[in-house]
Each structure stands twice: as C-alpha cells, then as structure tokens.
Coordinates of C-alpha atoms in Angstrom, one line a residue:
M1 CA -0.1 -0.1 -0.1
L2 CA 1.3 3.6 -0.8
L3 CA 2.0 6.0 1.9
T4 CA -0.1 8.1 0.8
E5 CA -3.1 6.0 0.8
M6 CA -2.6 4.4 4.2
A7 CA -4.6 6.7 7.4
P8 CA -3.2 9.2 8.6
P9 CA -2.0 8.1 12.3
P10 CA -4.6 10.0 15.9
G11 CA -4.0 13.3 15.6
A12 CA -2.7 14.0 12.0
Q13 CA -6.0 15.6 11.0
E14 CA -6.3 18.3 13.9
L15 CA -2.6 18.7 13.5
A16 CA -3.8 19.7 9.5
G17 CA -6.6 22.0 11.0
L18 CA -3.6 23.8 13.0
R19 CA -1.2 24.4 10.5
A20 CA -4.0 25.5 8.1
R21 CA -4.8 28.4 10.8
A22 CA -1.5 29.0 11.8
R23 CA -1.1 29.7 7.6
S24 CA -4.0 32.0 7.6
A25 CA -2.7 34.1 10.4
R26 CA 0.6 33.9 8.1
R27 CA -1.2 35.3 5.7
G28 CA -3.2 37.7 7.7
A29 CA 0.5 39.1 9.4
L30 CA 1.6 39.4 5.7
V31 CA -1.2 41.2 4.4
A32 CA -0.3 43.9 7.4
L33 CA 2.8 43.8 7.1
T34 CA 3.2 44.5 3.1
A35 CA -0.1 47.0 2.8
S36 CA 1.4 48.8 5.8
I37 CA 4.6 49.7 3.8
A38 CA 3.1 50.2 0.8
L39 CA 0.2 52.7 1.4
L40 CA 3.0 54.9 3.6
T41 CA 5.6 55.0 1.0
T42 CA 3.3 55.7 -1.4
A43 CA 0.9 58.5 0.7
Q44 CA 4.7 59.9 1.4
L45 CA 6.1 59.9 -1.9
L46 CA 2.8 62.2 -3.5
A47 CA 3.4 64.8 -0.7
D48 CA 6.7 65.0 -1.7
R49 CA 5.8 65.6 -5.3
A50 CA 2.6 67.9 -4.1
A51 CA 3.0 71.3 -5.4
T52 CA 1.5 73.5 -3.3
R53 CA 0.6 72.9 0.7
E54 CA -2.6 72.5 0.7
Q55 CA -2.2 69.6 -1.3
T56 CA 0.7 68.6 0.8
L57 CA -1.8 68.8 4.0
P58 CA -4.2 65.3 3.6
L59 CA -1.6 63.5 2.2
A60 CA 0.3 64.1 5.5
V61 CA -2.5 63.0 7.2
L62 CA -3.2 60.3 5.3
S63 CA 0.8 59.3 6.3
L64 CA 0.3 60.0 10.0
A65 CA -3.4 57.8 9.7
V66 CA -1.4 55.0 8.5
F67 CA 1.4 55.0 10.1
A68 CA -1.1 55.2 13.8
A69 CA -3.1 52.3 12.0
A70 CA 0.3 50.3 10.9
L71 CA 1.5 49.5 14.2
P72 CA -1.1 47.9 16.2
A73 CA -2.3 46.1 13.3
M74 CA 0.8 44.4 12.5
A75 CA 1.7 44.0 16.1
I76 CA -1.5 42.2 16.5
T77 CA -1.2 39.9 13.6
Q78 CA 2.1 38.8 14.4
Y79 CA 1.7 37.8 18.0
V80 CA -2.0 35.8 16.1
W81 CA 0.9 34.1 14.0
G82 CA 3.3 33.5 16.3
S83 CA 1.2 32.2 18.5
R84 CA -0.4 29.7 16.0
A85 CA 3.0 28.7 14.6
R86 CA 3.9 27.7 18.5
R87 CA 1.1 25.2 18.7
V88 CA 1.7 23.9 15.7
R89 CA 5.2 22.9 16.6
E90 CA 3.8 21.9 20.1
R91 CA 1.6 19.2 18.4
E92 CA 4.0 18.2 15.5
H93 CA 6.3 17.4 18.9
E94 CA 3.8 15.7 20.5
L95 CA 2.7 13.0 17.9
Y96 CA 6.0 12.5 16.0
A97 CA 8.6 13.6 18.4
A98 CA 10.1 15.8 16.0
V99 CA 9.4 19.2 14.7
F100 CA 8.7 19.7 11.0
S101 CA 8.0 23.2 11.0
G102 CA 9.6 26.6 11.7
R103 CA 13.0 25.9 10.8
A104 CA 13.1 29.1 8.5
R105 CA 12.1 30.9 12.0
P106 CA 15.2 32.8 12.4
L107 CA 15.4 34.2 9.2
A108 CA 11.6 35.0 8.7
R109 CA 12.2 36.4 12.0
L110 CA 14.9 38.7 11.0
A111 CA 13.1 39.6 7.7
V112 CA 9.9 40.9 10.1
A113 CA 11.8 42.9 12.2
G114 CA 13.8 44.6 9.0
C115 CA 10.2 45.3 7.7
W116 CA 9.5 46.8 11.5
A117 CA 12.7 49.1 11.2
V118 CA 11.9 50.3 7.6
T119 CA 8.1 50.9 9.1
L120 CA 9.2 53.1 11.4
L121 CA 11.9 54.5 9.6
L122 CA 9.0 55.9 7.5
G123 CA 6.7 57.4 10.4
W124 CA 9.7 58.9 11.9
T125 CA 9.3 61.4 8.7
V126 CA 6.2 62.0 8.8
P127 CA 6.8 65.6 11.1
R128 CA 8.6 66.8 8.3
L129 CA 5.7 66.3 5.8
F130 CA 3.3 68.7 8.0
G131 CA 6.6 71.4 8.4
Q132 CA 6.1 71.4 4.3
A133 CA 2.2 72.0 4.8
A134 CA 3.0 75.3 7.1
Q135 CA 1.7 72.9 10.3
Y136 CA 4.2 73.7 12.2
G137 CA 3.0 73.2 15.8
L138 CA 1.6 69.8 14.7
A139 CA 5.1 68.8 13.3
D140 CA 6.5 70.0 16.6
A141 CA 4.5 67.7 18.7
L142 CA 4.7 65.1 16.8
S143 CA 8.5 65.9 16.2
A144 CA 9.1 65.1 19.7
A145 CA 6.9 62.2 20.1
T146 CA 8.8 60.2 17.1
D147 CA 12.0 61.2 18.9
A148 CA 10.7 59.6 22.0
M149 CA 9.2 56.7 19.6
A150 CA 13.0 56.4 18.1
W151 CA 15.0 55.6 21.7
A152 CA 12.7 53.1 22.3
S153 CA 12.5 51.5 19.3
I154 CA 17.0 51.2 19.5
G155 CA 16.3 49.5 22.5
A156 CA 13.6 46.8 22.1
G157 CA 16.3 46.4 18.7
A158 CA 18.9 45.5 20.6
L159 CA 16.9 43.2 22.8
F160 CA 15.7 41.9 20.0
L161 CA 19.0 41.1 18.7
L162 CA 20.0 39.1 21.6
W163 CA 17.1 37.3 22.0
W164 CA 16.9 36.1 17.9
A165 CA 21.1 35.3 18.3
R166 CA 20.2 32.9 20.9
D167 CA 16.6 31.4 19.4
A168 CA 18.9 30.8 15.6
A169 CA 21.7 29.0 17.7
L170 CA 19.2 27.0 19.3
T171 CA 17.1 26.1 16.0
V172 CA 20.4 25.6 13.8
T173 CA 21.6 22.8 16.9
R174 CA 18.2 21.2 17.2
A175 CA 18.8 21.0 12.9
L176 CA 21.8 19.9 13.2
R177 CA 21.1 16.8 15.7
A178 CA 18.0 15.7 13.7
G179 CA 20.3 14.7 10.8
G180 CA 18.0 16.7 8.6
S181 CA 14.3 15.5 8.4
P182 CA 12.6 15.1 5.5
G183 CA 9.9 16.3 6.3
D184 CA 6.1 15.2 7.5
P185 CA 4.6 12.5 5.3
W186 CA 1.1 13.2 6.1
D187 CA 0.8 17.5 4.7
P188 CA 0.2 16.5 1.0
G189 CA 0.5 19.8 -1.2
R190 CA 3.1 21.6 1.0
S191 CA 5.2 22.0 -1.8
A192 CA 3.4 23.4 -3.8
R193 CA 1.5 25.6 -1.8
R194 CA 4.9 27.2 -1.0
R195 CA 5.8 27.9 -4.5
E196 CA 2.6 29.3 -5.2
G197 CA 2.5 31.8 -2.4
A198 CA 6.5 32.7 -2.7
M199 CA 6.2 33.7 -6.6
L200 CA 3.2 35.9 -4.8
W201 CA 4.7 37.6 -2.3
T202 CA 8.3 38.3 -4.7
G203 CA 5.7 40.4 -6.4
A204 CA 4.6 41.9 -3.7
A205 CA 8.2 42.5 -2.2
V206 CA 9.4 44.1 -5.3
A207 CA 7.0 46.4 -5.8
I208 CA 7.9 47.2 -2.3
A209 CA 11.1 47.6 -3.3
A210 CA 10.6 50.0 -5.9
L211 CA 8.3 52.6 -3.8
L212 CA 11.0 52.1 -1.5
G213 CA 13.5 53.3 -4.1
A214 CA 11.8 55.9 -5.2
R215 CA 11.0 57.3 -1.5
A216 CA 14.9 56.8 -0.6
H217 CA 15.1 59.2 -4.1
L218 CA 17.3 56.5 -5.9
W219 CA 14.9 56.6 -8.8
E220 CA 12.1 59.1 -9.8
P221 CA 8.8 57.3 -11.4
A222 CA 6.2 58.7 -12.5
T223 CA 3.1 59.2 -10.9
G224 CA 1.1 56.5 -12.5
I225 CA 4.0 54.0 -12.1
V226 CA 3.9 54.7 -8.3
Y227 CA 0.3 53.7 -8.7
G228 CA 0.9 50.7 -10.3
L229 CA 3.7 50.0 -7.7
L230 CA 1.1 50.4 -5.3
T231 CA -1.4 48.3 -6.6
T232 CA 0.9 45.3 -7.4
A233 CA 1.7 44.8 -3.9
L234 CA -2.2 45.3 -2.7
V235 CA -2.9 42.8 -5.2
C236 CA -0.5 40.2 -4.6
G237 CA -0.7 40.5 -1.1
V238 CA -4.3 40.9 -0.9
V239 CA -6.5 39.4 -3.7
T240 CA -4.5 36.2 -5.7
D241 CA -2.7 34.7 -2.5
E242 CA -5.4 32.2 -1.2

C-alpha cells in the first residue's frame, strides 16, 4: 500500500487544522505588513510631489493615519501568527517527537524585524510632511513624539537582536541533531503551496522595494507608475494569495 493511501496516524487531522490556522494567521500578518509599508510609502511619495501646501496637508494626514493604524495592526497579526505557529510546533513534537515546521523561523523573524525598522523610519519622516504643509505646531509635537519613540525602538531592537541570536543558535543546534528530516509525510501539497505563495510574495516584495527606492530618491518614477506599484503590492498580497 502506498504511503499516501494509508490512514493518517491519530492526531494528524487535528494537526492539519492547526497548520491551516497558522497559514491563515501568517497570511494576515504579511498582508498587514506589506499593505502598511506600501500605503505609507505611496502617501509620502505623493506628499513630496505635491505642488502646494494645501495639496501636501491631506497626504500628510493620510501618512500619519496609516502609520498610527499600521503599528497595532502589525503587532496584533504577528502575535496571532506566532502563537498559532508555536501551537503547531508543540503538537508536532507531541505526535512525532520531531518538529517539521519552523526551521526558517530565525530568517523569517529577522525579515519581519527589518520590515518593522522600515515602517518606523517611514513614520519618523511624517513630522517633516506637516512642516512642508506649514503646520509647524503639529510638526514640532510629532517630532517630540517620534524622538521618544526612536529611543524606545533602539532599545527594543537591541533586545530583539540578543533574543534572536539565542533562538537562531538553538534552531541550528536542533536541526543538526535531527540530521535533516525529510518532512512530514501527512501534509500533502505542501511544496505546491510554497511555490505558489513564494511567487506572489516575491511580486509584492519587488513592488514595495521599488516604492522604497523611489522614496529614497534612488529613482524618479512617474506618478502613474507609483500607483501601479502600489496596486501590484496590494493585489499580490491581499487578493491573489489564497
């Protein structure tokens, strides 16, 4: 009898459900992350290109609103993703005495931390937009708030790097001890899902990188191209990744 025709061991169906919930949480976290960076970058690009103070002000307000909404959205969705992924690993260990998922966790966490850094850097430029819109009092107040946030972020980043280095070392040690498991045979279609998801997220990442390059003045795309890149990032992340 082929392995795929055998009945799954006890708990495998429950584990499949846990994995599906973890994938859903992962998708939600990545959607929140990509949408936040893409929208914030686009709003700031358009604000920089505004010809008058009256045109700059609504885009500055939009940038502030996106930044204020992005931080809790990213934090909540990533917490849910992490808690569900941890439950999957715990159940895998209970059933198989091995963990098949989470081996790329250190790299994923480092990438997410980098996206947090990009989001914060974009948010810290919002006061300058209000200065360009001649809202000097609000710009000064926001500058004071971002200065305090910057120091808190530096401290949190240092703690994260220490914790990440420890977690990465433990992950590598466990992988070497396991001798390279071929993976869980009771999760059919896993490779296909990874290929499809990787293509979509790569498209979103390329579009966001292009927007960030424009925000850093590495190139000067037309406004229509900016809207096209924003649409690509949102479509790849929100609409097509099922």
